[in-house]
Amino acid sequence: MTKPVTIEDLARITGVSPSTVSRVLNGNKGVAADKRALVLEAAEKHHYRPNAVARGLVSGRSMTIGVVVQDIATPFFANMLVGIEQGLDQSGYRSMFASTLWRDNDPNDDHEPFHVLLDRRVDGLIVLAGQASDQFLRDLAEQIPIIIAARKVEGLEDRCISIDNVEGASTITRYLIGLGHKRIAHITGHRNHPDALDRLRGYRLALEEAGIEYDEELVVEGSFHEESGLKGVEQLLTRGVRFSALFAGNDQTAYGAMLALASHNFRIPNDVSVVGFDDVSLSAYTLPPLTTIRQPAVAMGRAAAESMLRLLSGNDPEVPHFQTELIIRKSAAIYH
Amino acid sequence: MTKPVTIEDLARITGVSPSTVSRVLNGNKGVAADKRALVLEAAEKHHYRPNAVARGLVSGRSMTIGVVVQDIATPFFANMLVGIEQGLDQSGYRSMFASTLWRDNDPNDDHEPFHVLLDRRVDGLIVLAGQASDQFLRDLAEQIPIIIAARKVEGLEDRCISIDNVEGASTITRYLIGLGHKRIAHITGHRNHPDALDRLRGYRLALEEAGIEYDEELVVEGSFHEESGLKGVEQLLTRGVRFSALFAGNDQTAYGAMLALASHNFRIPNDVSVVGFDDVSLSAYTLPPLTTIRQPAVAMGRAAAESMLRLLSGNDPEVPHFQTELIIRKSAAIYH
DNA sequence: CTGAAAGCGCTTACAG
DNA sequence: CTGAAAGCGCTTACAG
């Protein structure tokens, strides 16, 4: 473990002052050409690398932006993270992630990931969905530049990047109705998850418009995971309700649902149509490929990063508006 | 943007010296109980939070460990990252990720993610697979504690956590052979990827053992992505070669392959058996559920973090050995 | 038990 | 154009 070379070292080697070394290293104007060359050469030769920690302490900027995420391993979030990295690239900023999910026992741990990041003096915070309260996020916004993605926070509208879940859900439900389906089941996300609530609302809205009565026997609670799609279908089947189509709360739920249906010998889409929400990249490869609503995760992540960059340079974040899009593949068909 | 309170502030408020404040904040012994109480109360009241940057500068430890990863959005890597977070939890250390993948144009950028991390003075580095050269990693190991996961580096064996790809591949190929298959196709990973090479070797090994001649017409190059599974099958079909089973280089490749086969009206596993490698969590939910080789990503990530922690505390890393496991589901069946 | 001082590696006015 | 000095927020010997 060799000690990294410092500016002090370089100064000693080249015979100029540390100030001058610092200046040439920072591409600062006004340094004699010969000294500049000297320093640059020495830096190169000794593999000098600036200590970002020290630099951060004096400049007050760590050049890293914190990202709070529920679960890295969820395809949708993973894609947003990719987008964030893309958006930050070339900016000199880097992202640092902090997650919670898998330790959801301790409720006041909800703030723990925020603190790790804040303590490390990140220059800004991008929050992906998550269960921190609106109030907490509002307070945070007083302390540090913040952008929120895949979630809407009252009072922070100009910092939120999200799609309209009600609209997306009603669009895909309408699509099923247009295919002739009347008995449409729905497996929701977590009971209190805002997205889950909005999607349920969109589903009901579309039914209402079409004059189809809402039947609570047709909806079961899920959790946005594959497992819950599987269980959801089992529940529906146990209840003995008839349905010709199923709107799963998200794509992962749809995967589980399709498996359960197949194992009960229902053919998709001939016997029952299945649709999801999100359009995770895998959904183009399921059997059959999944009809779903696209929520542009990568683009949203990139936009979050870009808005953050704008915020950090003192400008208006200008968060863009994202539209959902109906992606028609093979998992839903005309009712007969 | 309110300025965070500092130790200096706390000293002024409580009337003790900064040294004393620092001591009580660090749970240091030997401080009068009354002063301790005073400081603690003030810290609480003013929401004091230590500046990890300053602390890092003096202690020389940033309490963050860098993780270099090819692609966060790949399920296998995402799971390793989850494992790393789990392993670091409670240790006070945090991870910072840096990836490259999606900018694979510039070859000498390969080292860029290492530099961002090194410049920020991470205390250790966990490298997940990746294309940095063995030599580069060996050099790195001289500078900083390093653990390498999902890859083997010569000379750094005691720092590598990986499974035996040859063994895994030969195991699953043997399984197919045991089912009666003789014409087994294989879609590899990237041409030069060590894992891809090892899996191909394992495949050939098993064939050889069984006295089945290796037929290069049966193997096509893939890239470990869904898309390449799809294309791989198309190629095989175009070649007009007969095969009753297909060993995909990894699970994602298998997904694409299954889709292609299905769209050509092959039933899985009745007409052709398909197996993968990795056992990503989704593989339990495909149609049919995928028979595959499990590479315990989360556990490996956790082990990497734990070994790193050991290394940082001056102990032997004690990297554990991981075994692959054959996971039998529904995508492969007896040949007839 | 406690404070003054030095120092971590850098940047940035301030003089010259 | 260039160096000496101060300072970022903390920790840690060093005296007392």
XYZ file of C-alpha atoms (C1' of nucleotides) in Angstrom:
704
model
C 0.000 0.000 0.000
C 2.125 2.854 -1.272
C 1.167 6.298 -0.078
C -0.346 8.422 -2.839
C 1.722 11.391 -3.937
C 0.485 14.787 -2.844
C 0.728 18.302 -4.144
C 3.339 18.892 -1.495
C 5.435 16.079 -2.968
C 5.107 17.528 -6.418
C 6.140 20.948 -5.137
C 9.247 19.510 -3.545
C 10.127 17.591 -6.686
C 9.685 20.475 -9.080
C 10.914 23.216 -6.807
C 7.830 25.384 -7.147
C 5.304 26.190 -4.454
C 2.266 24.067 -3.683
C 0.071 26.950 -4.794
C 1.597 26.874 -8.212
C 1.286 23.138 -8.457
C -2.356 23.441 -7.555
C -2.838 26.102 -10.177
C -1.412 24.108 -13.036
C -3.238 20.992 -11.933
C -6.469 22.925 -12.077
C -5.708 24.248 -15.513
C -5.560 27.681 -14.012
C -4.424 30.438 -16.380
C -1.447 32.594 -15.577
C 1.340 30.162 -14.834
C 4.667 30.343 -16.630
C 4.822 27.817 -19.421
C 8.049 26.243 -18.207
C 6.768 25.663 -14.691
C 3.528 24.354 -16.046
C 5.394 21.829 -18.155
C 7.587 20.894 -15.247
C 4.679 20.230 -12.947
C 2.655 18.393 -15.526
C 5.562 16.146 -16.261
C 6.170 15.364 -12.627
C 2.491 14.716 -12.043
C 2.405 12.316 -14.950
C 5.602 10.604 -13.972
C 4.579 10.040 -10.379
C 0.991 9.207 -11.242
C -0.366 12.064 -9.252
C -4.097 11.882 -8.579
C -5.899 14.642 -6.712
C -7.354 13.749 -3.364
C -11.045 14.361 -3.877
C -11.656 14.244 -0.151
C -9.345 17.160 0.582
C -10.612 19.014 -2.397
C -14.142 18.440 -1.242
C -13.414 19.765 2.194
C -12.117 23.093 0.972
C -14.434 23.578 -1.960
C -17.453 22.444 -0.023
C -18.435 20.285 -2.980
C -17.942 16.549 -2.994
C -18.847 16.218 -6.653
C -20.992 13.274 -5.784
C -24.698 13.124 -5.732
C -26.533 10.696 -3.500
C -29.227 8.373 -4.749
C -31.698 6.824 -2.355
C -33.351 3.743 -3.735
C -35.606 1.086 -2.285
C -34.228 -1.896 -4.067
C -31.378 -1.992 -6.535
C -32.340 -5.432 -7.752
C -35.757 -4.438 -9.039
C -35.444 -4.145 -12.810
C -37.327 -0.889 -12.931
C -35.083 0.807 -10.396
C -31.951 -0.733 -11.838
C -32.833 0.881 -15.131
C -33.377 4.241 -13.503
C -29.937 3.939 -11.946
C -28.452 3.272 -15.339
C -30.160 6.413 -16.564
C -28.768 8.419 -13.670
C -25.246 7.256 -14.415
C -25.740 8.218 -18.027
C -27.029 11.633 -17.133
C -24.143 12.317 -14.789
C -21.485 11.129 -17.154
C -19.041 13.796 -18.325
C -20.305 16.162 -15.649
C -17.585 15.275 -13.187
C -20.274 14.242 -10.748
C -20.647 10.691 -9.559
C -23.495 8.968 -7.844
C -23.472 7.142 -4.577
C -26.336 4.782 -3.830
C -27.925 3.969 -0.547
C -30.780 1.541 -0.188
C -32.993 0.143 2.525
C -35.574 -2.376 1.473
C -34.332 -5.679 2.747
C -34.228 -4.391 6.302
C -37.733 -3.086 6.474
C -38.256 -4.192 10.022
C -36.994 -1.055 11.719
C -39.314 1.778 10.725
C -37.129 4.694 11.805
C -34.348 3.235 9.731
C -36.166 4.784 6.830
C -33.999 7.816 7.244
C -30.757 5.980 7.665
C -29.782 5.953 3.987
C -30.421 9.679 3.823
C -28.040 10.240 6.684
C -25.183 8.188 5.296
C -25.418 10.274 2.191
C -25.849 13.604 3.935
C -22.966 12.891 6.293
C -20.753 12.275 3.308
C -21.739 15.703 2.111
C -23.177 14.745 -1.209
C -23.966 17.843 -3.229
C -27.474 16.764 -4.078
C -29.957 13.990 -3.546
C -32.002 12.015 -6.039
C -34.752 10.065 -4.369
C -36.312 7.155 -6.215
C -39.832 6.510 -4.992
C -39.428 5.183 -1.479
C -41.447 5.381 1.669
C -39.978 8.458 3.335
C -42.790 10.836 4.187
C -43.621 13.841 2.051
C -42.909 16.069 5.012
C -39.459 14.590 5.503
C -38.657 15.194 1.853
C -39.934 18.739 2.046
C -37.681 19.432 5.034
C -34.786 17.886 3.190
C -35.358 20.179 0.248
C -34.529 23.112 2.519
C -31.110 21.689 3.202
C -29.971 20.282 -0.069
C -30.786 20.235 -3.789
C -33.195 17.397 -4.325
C -34.888 15.671 -7.242
C -37.529 13.030 -6.776
C -38.224 10.399 -9.372
C -41.082 7.952 -9.832
C -43.087 9.707 -7.191
C -45.026 12.875 -6.634
C -44.527 14.983 -3.527
C -46.897 17.783 -2.733
C -45.179 21.140 -2.564
C -42.210 19.787 -4.468
C -43.894 19.457 -7.839
C -41.091 21.241 -9.648
C -38.696 18.587 -8.391
C -40.657 15.483 -9.263
C -40.237 13.332 -12.313
C -42.998 10.844 -12.653
C -45.612 9.505 -14.953
C -49.333 9.525 -14.501
C -50.176 6.133 -13.090
C -53.891 6.728 -13.215
C -53.679 7.486 -16.890
C -51.443 4.531 -17.676
C -53.690 2.132 -15.827
C -56.857 3.458 -17.386
C -55.269 3.293 -20.829
C -54.401 -0.353 -20.559
C -57.699 -1.230 -18.961
C -59.488 0.559 -21.766
C -57.424 -1.463 -24.189
C -58.659 -4.684 -22.620
C -62.213 -3.409 -22.661
C -61.785 -2.514 -26.306
C -60.787 -6.119 -26.910
C -64.180 -7.127 -25.583
C -63.261 -8.066 -22.024
C -65.735 -7.308 -19.284
C -64.522 -9.483 -16.429
C -61.079 -7.986 -15.811
C -59.199 -8.994 -12.679
C -56.557 -6.799 -11.072
C -53.670 -7.656 -8.793
C -52.584 -4.473 -7.063
C -49.276 -3.374 -5.555
C -48.758 -2.863 -1.832
C -51.879 -1.645 -0.127
C -50.536 1.820 0.664
C -48.174 2.365 -2.187
C -49.187 5.538 -4.032
C -48.488 3.993 -7.434
C -50.577 0.977 -6.537
C -53.402 3.220 -5.469
C -53.225 5.273 -8.644
C -53.193 2.218 -10.846
C -56.201 0.823 -9.084
C -57.914 4.154 -9.566
C -57.120 4.141 -13.272
C -58.509 0.637 -13.560
C -61.760 1.648 -11.866
C -61.990 4.783 -13.930
C -61.838 2.876 -17.197
C -64.420 0.378 -16.015
C -66.722 3.152 -14.976
C -66.422 4.920 -18.300
C -67.387 1.720 -20.026
C -70.311 1.181 -17.720
C -68.830 -1.973 -16.258
C -69.591 -2.381 -12.613
C -66.593 -2.603 -10.298
C -66.477 -5.993 -8.650
C -64.206 -6.187 -5.646
C -64.127 -9.946 -5.976
C -61.937 -9.375 -9.007
C -59.213 -7.479 -7.243
C -56.589 -8.939 -4.923
C -53.708 -7.296 -3.181
C -50.200 -7.928 -4.433
C -46.779 -6.458 -3.738
C -45.224 -5.714 -7.119
C -43.205 -8.939 -6.965
C -43.457 -12.092 -9.067
C -44.509 -14.118 -6.084
C -47.530 -11.931 -5.498
C -48.690 -12.480 -9.068
C -48.604 -16.178 -8.511
C -50.480 -15.972 -5.230
C -52.885 -13.447 -6.638
C -54.013 -15.807 -9.349
C -54.321 -18.654 -6.883
C -56.553 -16.481 -4.742
C -58.686 -15.485 -7.668
C -59.048 -19.116 -8.666
C -59.901 -20.160 -5.146
C -62.583 -17.517 -5.005
C -63.995 -19.109 -8.087
C -64.556 -15.813 -9.873
C -64.651 -15.826 -13.629
C -62.378 -13.474 -15.551
C -61.152 -13.328 -19.098
C -58.427 -10.763 -18.576
C -56.009 -9.765 -15.842
C -54.301 -6.444 -15.277
C -51.248 -7.045 -13.083
C -49.946 -4.144 -10.996
C -46.582 -4.302 -12.730
C -44.647 -6.533 -15.077
C -43.082 -8.642 -12.366
C -46.506 -9.385 -10.973
C -47.608 -10.316 -14.464
C -44.791 -12.865 -14.764
C -45.942 -14.642 -11.645
C -49.534 -14.471 -12.757
C -48.765 -15.966 -16.150
C -46.926 -18.832 -14.541
C -49.827 -19.571 -12.219
C -52.339 -19.412 -15.023
C -50.242 -21.681 -17.210
C -49.864 -24.219 -14.463
C -53.648 -24.328 -14.220
C -53.719 -24.955 -17.936
C -55.047 -21.614 -18.986
C -53.588 -20.558 -22.278
C -52.426 -16.967 -22.603
C -53.927 -15.070 -24.318
C -56.501 -17.503 -25.681
C -58.091 -18.335 -22.350
C -57.071 -15.272 -20.434
C -55.370 -12.068 -21.464
C -52.671 -10.717 -19.162
C -51.175 -7.239 -19.129
C -48.637 -5.522 -16.919
C -47.194 -2.105 -16.215
C -43.645 -0.694 -16.578
C -42.315 -2.469 -19.640
C -39.190 -3.759 -18.025
C -36.756 -4.953 -20.684
C -37.491 -8.577 -19.995
C -41.130 -8.172 -20.870
C -40.284 -8.362 -24.539
C -38.996 -11.882 -23.902
C -41.681 -13.551 -21.874
C -43.838 -16.254 -23.365
C -45.921 -14.757 -24.747
C -44.288 -11.324 -24.862
C -46.108 -9.025 -22.504
C -48.513 -6.294 -23.463
C -47.904 -3.512 -21.007
C -47.597 0.206 -20.290
C -44.163 1.621 -20.757
C -42.713 3.768 -18.047
C -39.414 4.978 -19.519
C -37.118 4.134 -16.623
C -33.766 4.883 -18.209
C -34.947 8.160 -19.689
C -36.472 9.163 -16.370
C -33.234 8.426 -14.560
C -31.310 10.414 -17.099
C -33.732 13.292 -16.760
C -33.406 13.192 -12.995
C -29.647 13.503 -13.280
C -29.894 16.303 -15.779
C -32.346 18.233 -13.669
C -30.051 17.794 -10.715
C -27.145 19.166 -12.689
C -29.232 22.188 -13.608
C -30.193 22.685 -9.997
C -26.571 22.505 -8.922
C -25.560 25.144 -11.391
C -28.172 27.441 -9.944
C -30.762 27.079 -12.647
C -34.325 25.975 -12.722
C -34.415 22.160 -12.696
C -36.907 22.113 -15.576
C -38.136 18.629 -14.864
C -39.575 17.213 -18.068
C -42.927 15.563 -18.358
C -43.021 11.893 -19.251
C -45.830 10.114 -20.987
C -46.663 6.477 -20.630
C -47.115 4.444 -23.749
C -49.175 1.379 -24.479
C -46.932 -1.405 -25.739
C -48.961 -4.005 -27.529
C -47.386 -7.438 -27.710
C -48.915 -10.881 -27.520
C -50.295 -11.490 -24.065
C -53.690 -9.961 -24.628
C -56.192 -10.880 -27.310
C -59.762 -10.364 -28.367
C -62.349 -11.874 -26.061
C -64.321 -14.764 -27.389
C -29.745 25.603 2.147
C -28.858 26.072 5.806
C -25.237 25.549 6.702
C -24.683 22.372 8.703
C -23.587 22.865 12.319
C -19.979 22.070 13.068
C -18.035 20.942 16.090
C -16.862 24.515 16.402
C -20.480 25.634 16.684
C -21.167 23.061 19.344
C -18.088 24.149 21.278
C -19.225 27.741 21.232
C -22.718 26.793 22.316
C -21.684 24.560 25.190
C -18.627 26.484 26.273
C -16.219 23.559 26.061
C -13.359 23.133 23.627
C -13.727 21.553 20.198
C -11.453 18.756 21.354
C -13.860 17.850 24.080
C -16.825 18.004 21.776
C -15.019 15.693 19.407
C -14.281 13.309 22.225
C -17.823 12.958 23.440
C -19.121 12.677 19.892
C -16.760 9.794 19.337
C -17.851 8.080 22.502
C -14.375 8.607 23.816
C -13.873 7.650 27.471
C -12.602 10.132 30.001
C -14.883 13.110 29.680
C -16.726 14.578 32.656
C -20.287 13.358 32.759
C -21.771 16.825 32.910
C -19.892 18.082 29.876
C -20.743 14.931 28.042
C -24.405 15.466 28.717
C -24.168 19.088 27.729
C -22.563 18.330 24.403
C -24.849 15.454 23.609
C -27.848 17.598 24.297
C -26.604 20.416 22.115
C -25.728 18.005 19.326
C -29.185 16.528 19.462
C -30.892 19.860 19.644
C -29.034 21.325 16.721
C -29.127 18.136 14.690
C -25.403 17.871 14.557
C -24.080 15.425 11.985
C -20.376 14.754 11.626
C -18.793 15.792 8.357
C -17.533 12.529 6.965
C -15.370 14.341 4.449
C -13.365 16.167 7.115
C -13.222 13.075 9.218
C -12.003 11.124 6.236
C -9.267 13.593 5.523
C -7.730 13.356 8.964
C -8.321 9.693 9.628
C -7.261 8.689 6.161
C -10.308 6.447 5.967
C -13.354 7.351 3.967
C -15.392 4.463 5.320
C -16.569 3.740 1.847
C -15.583 0.930 -0.339
C -15.711 1.223 -4.083
C -17.438 -1.296 -6.307
C -16.592 -1.522 -9.973
C -19.285 -3.203 -11.988
C -19.899 -3.704 -15.690
C -23.615 -3.276 -15.738
C -25.879 -2.544 -12.816
C -28.948 -3.506 -14.759
C -27.920 -7.099 -15.330
C -29.889 -9.207 -12.849
C -26.878 -11.232 -11.859
C -24.798 -8.184 -10.996
C -27.697 -6.391 -9.387
C -28.022 -9.333 -7.036
C -24.342 -9.252 -6.211
C -24.696 -5.584 -5.358
C -27.534 -6.403 -3.020
C -25.277 -8.947 -1.363
C -22.507 -6.399 -0.994
C -24.839 -3.941 0.666
C -25.971 -6.661 3.020
C -22.445 -7.628 3.891
C -21.423 -4.054 4.589
C -24.432 -3.256 6.681
C -23.706 -2.462 10.306
C -20.032 -2.160 9.544
C -20.123 1.592 9.138
C -18.792 1.150 5.638
C -20.775 2.092 2.591
C -20.345 1.182 -0.997
C -19.955 3.473 -3.954
C -20.551 2.048 -7.407
C -18.889 2.932 -10.638
C -19.756 1.274 -13.906
C -18.661 1.404 -17.503
C -20.506 -0.848 -19.887
C -22.733 1.395 -21.890
C -19.788 3.461 -23.042
C -17.674 0.647 -24.336
C -16.417 2.596 -27.298
C -13.383 4.122 -25.649
C -11.065 1.273 -24.647
C -8.802 3.183 -22.288
C -11.870 4.320 -20.439
C -11.769 0.908 -18.882
C -9.806 2.384 -16.050
C -11.928 5.452 -15.596
C -14.276 3.947 -13.022
C -11.278 2.813 -10.997
C -9.943 6.332 -10.947
C -13.125 7.997 -9.825
C -13.185 5.625 -6.934
C -9.502 5.854 -6.125
C -9.566 9.658 -6.281
C -12.340 9.657 -3.754
C -10.053 7.636 -1.537
C -12.248 4.625 -1.049
C -10.739 2.313 1.533
C -11.037 -0.772 -0.597
C -12.186 -1.958 -3.979
C -14.517 -4.780 -4.917
C -14.315 -5.609 -8.582
C -17.155 -7.525 -10.178
C -15.968 -9.416 -13.217
C -15.169 -6.761 -15.810
C -12.667 -6.460 -18.561
C -9.770 -4.736 -16.817
C -6.638 -6.752 -17.404
C -5.227 -9.161 -14.854
C -2.059 -7.119 -14.748
C -3.926 -3.929 -14.001
C -5.721 -5.615 -11.120
C -2.492 -7.029 -9.779
C -0.951 -3.561 -9.791
C -3.997 -2.190 -8.086
C -3.699 -4.761 -5.345
C -0.380 -3.168 -4.378
C -2.086 0.121 -3.721
C -5.353 -0.768 -2.100
C -7.207 -3.678 -0.509
C -9.020 -5.464 -3.273
C -11.512 -8.292 -3.633
C -12.556 -9.689 -6.964
C -15.857 -11.411 -7.488
C -17.181 -13.573 -10.311
C -13.763 -13.790 -11.868
C -10.429 -15.414 -11.331
C -7.198 -13.447 -11.504
C -3.891 -15.223 -11.582
C -1.683 -14.280 -8.666
C -4.647 -12.920 -6.757
C -6.307 -16.242 -5.999
C -6.741 -15.425 -2.333
C -8.785 -12.384 -3.313
C -11.110 -14.006 -5.804
C -14.607 -15.221 -5.161
C -15.952 -17.224 -8.017
C -17.529 -20.459 -8.995
C -16.183 -23.071 -11.315
C -17.799 -22.366 -14.644
C -16.335 -25.429 -16.282
C -17.855 -27.605 -13.632
C -21.243 -25.913 -13.747
C -21.417 -26.175 -17.513
C -20.345 -29.775 -17.579
C -22.849 -30.624 -14.859
C -25.795 -29.247 -16.750
C -24.632 -30.698 -20.032
C -24.289 -34.073 -18.353
C -27.799 -33.649 -17.076
C -29.079 -33.171 -20.613
C -27.085 -36.149 -21.789
C -28.535 -38.162 -18.951
C -31.962 -37.233 -20.263
C -31.042 -38.901 -23.513
C -30.049 -35.877 -25.577
C -27.219 -36.237 -28.031
C -27.676 -33.238 -30.287
C -27.163 -30.399 -27.814
C -26.736 -26.875 -29.131
C -24.899 -24.168 -27.221
C -25.130 -20.399 -27.418
C -21.991 -18.971 -25.845
C -21.260 -15.640 -24.176
C -18.921 -13.033 -25.659
C -16.126 -14.603 -27.630
C -13.373 -13.603 -25.218
C -15.228 -13.573 -21.947
C -13.502 -15.975 -19.551
C -16.804 -17.260 -18.185
C -18.037 -17.891 -21.700
C -14.873 -19.770 -22.507
C -15.112 -21.880 -19.377
C -18.722 -22.750 -19.978
C -17.955 -23.795 -23.499
C -15.137 -25.924 -22.162
C -17.447 -27.556 -19.634
C -19.937 -28.291 -22.385
C -17.273 -29.934 -24.520
C -15.913 -31.840 -21.579
C -19.255 -33.446 -20.827
C -19.796 -34.372 -24.463
C -16.394 -35.942 -24.632
C -16.960 -37.992 -21.512
C -20.139 -39.322 -23.038
C -18.423 -40.108 -26.281
C -20.495 -37.605 -28.220
C -18.555 -35.903 -30.918
C -18.303 -32.128 -30.692
C -20.057 -30.522 -33.622
C -19.205 -26.902 -34.149
C -22.322 -26.480 -36.243
C -24.198 -26.715 -32.966
C -22.534 -23.776 -31.267
C -23.136 -20.110 -31.992
C -21.718 -17.052 -30.377
C -23.917 -14.973 -28.103
C -23.374 -12.130 -25.688
C -25.127 -13.096 -22.457
C -28.130 -10.954 -23.373
C -31.689 -11.968 -24.262
C -31.285 -10.657 -27.764
C -28.401 -12.979 -28.423
C -30.473 -15.983 -27.416
C -33.054 -15.021 -29.936
C -30.544 -14.502 -32.693
C -28.659 -17.611 -31.733
C -31.690 -19.792 -32.279
C -32.433 -18.113 -35.573
C -28.903 -18.861 -36.704
C -29.153 -22.457 -35.646
C -32.425 -22.802 -37.470
C -31.012 -21.176 -40.579
C -28.116 -23.573 -40.540
C -30.657 -26.304 -40.570
C -28.926 -28.309 -37.862
C -30.998 -30.698 -35.799
C -30.890 -30.426 -32.015
C -33.131 -31.663 -29.251
C -31.621 -29.598 -26.466
C -30.033 -26.202 -26.042
C -27.616 -25.024 -23.396
C -27.732 -21.222 -23.273
C -24.688 -19.372 -21.952
C -26.737 -17.795 -19.215
C -30.356 -17.381 -18.171
C -30.935 -14.210 -20.095
C -29.755 -15.894 -23.242
C -32.116 -18.759 -22.469
C -35.076 -16.367 -22.268
C -34.397 -15.090 -25.747
C -33.843 -18.601 -27.033
C -37.121 -19.845 -25.617
C -38.976 -17.001 -27.218
C -37.421 -17.730 -30.605
C -38.133 -21.429 -30.341
C -41.720 -20.806 -29.311
C -42.273 -18.452 -32.191
C -41.133 -21.233 -34.499
C -43.672 -23.462 -32.862
C -41.290 -25.634 -30.953
C -42.725 -26.658 -27.639
C -40.440 -26.493 -24.623
C -39.483 -28.985 -23.341
C -41.373 -31.451 -25.505
C -39.725 -30.536 -28.768
C -36.569 -29.015 -27.398
C -35.137 -28.809 -23.926
C -33.591 -25.497 -22.887
C -31.295 -24.851 -19.950
C -29.446 -21.775 -18.731
C -26.808 -20.715 -16.270
C -26.950 -18.392 -13.211
C -30.412 -18.964 -11.816
C -31.413 -15.352 -11.762
C -34.532 -14.924 -9.638
C -36.761 -14.537 -12.644
C -35.881 -17.956 -13.930
C -38.319 -19.506 -11.525
C -41.076 -17.593 -13.288
C -40.473 -18.183 -16.942
C -42.777 -20.385 -18.974
C -41.786 -23.067 -18.445
C -39.659 -22.385 -15.358
C -36.022 -22.689 -16.322
C -33.743 -25.570 -15.452
C -30.384 -24.008 -14.789
C -27.170 -23.873 -12.770
C -27.324 -21.697 -9.717
C -24.557 -19.257 -9.135
C -25.378 -17.747 -5.739
C -25.081 -14.065 -6.596
C -26.345 -12.535 -3.372
C -24.277 -14.845 -1.204
C -21.223 -14.161 -3.314
C -21.726 -10.424 -2.986
C -22.139 -10.764 0.742
C -18.993 -12.866 0.946
C -17.079 -10.294 -1.063
C -18.080 -7.589 1.393
C -17.215 -9.722 4.376
C -13.835 -10.632 2.983
C -13.177 -6.968 2.332
C -14.047 -6.120 5.907
C -11.604 -8.751 7.094
C -8.939 -7.375 4.822
C -9.519 -3.871 6.122
C -9.129 -4.982 9.689
C -5.782 -6.466 8.789
C -6.850 -10.082 8.678
C -6.690 -12.731 6.050
C -9.641 -12.233 3.679
C -10.572 -15.918 3.893
C -12.528 -15.920 0.662
C -14.994 -18.790 0.816
C -15.474 -21.344 -1.915
C -18.806 -21.417 -3.682
C -20.362 -24.403 -5.359
C -22.752 -24.283 -8.242
C -25.934 -26.230 -7.965
C -28.135 -27.836 -10.577
C -31.647 -26.443 -10.320
C -34.100 -28.728 -12.006
C -37.312 -27.096 -13.140
C -39.436 -27.656 -16.181
C -37.597 -26.535 -19.273
C -35.738 -29.756 -19.915
C -37.233 -33.210 -20.360
C -36.392 -36.703 -21.468
C -35.507 -37.078 -25.111
C -37.918 -38.981 -27.240
C -10.304 15.366 32.694
C -9.457 19.217 29.200
C -7.616 22.782 26.088
C -4.204 24.604 22.565
C -1.870 23.232 18.665
C -0.709 20.755 14.703
C -1.998 18.521 10.710
C -4.862 15.712 6.974
C -4.332 17.600 1.288
C -6.071 20.837 -0.963
C -7.677 25.880 -2.718
C -7.822 30.698 -2.750
C -7.589 35.325 -1.602
C -3.653 38.397 -0.531
C 0.671 40.489 -1.365
C 4.271 41.287 -4.105
C 3.461 35.238 -12.606
C 4.248 33.241 -7.813
C 4.738 32.236 -2.876
C 3.201 32.480 2.131
C -0.740 32.113 4.757
C -5.190 30.965 6.147
C -8.770 27.857 6.294
C -12.226 23.746 5.122
C -14.068 20.427 9.778
C -12.314 17.235 12.050
C -8.898 14.163 15.220
C -5.105 13.328 18.061
C -0.912 13.496 20.361
C 0.928 16.797 23.818
C 0.854 19.344 27.987
C -1.110 20.371 31.984
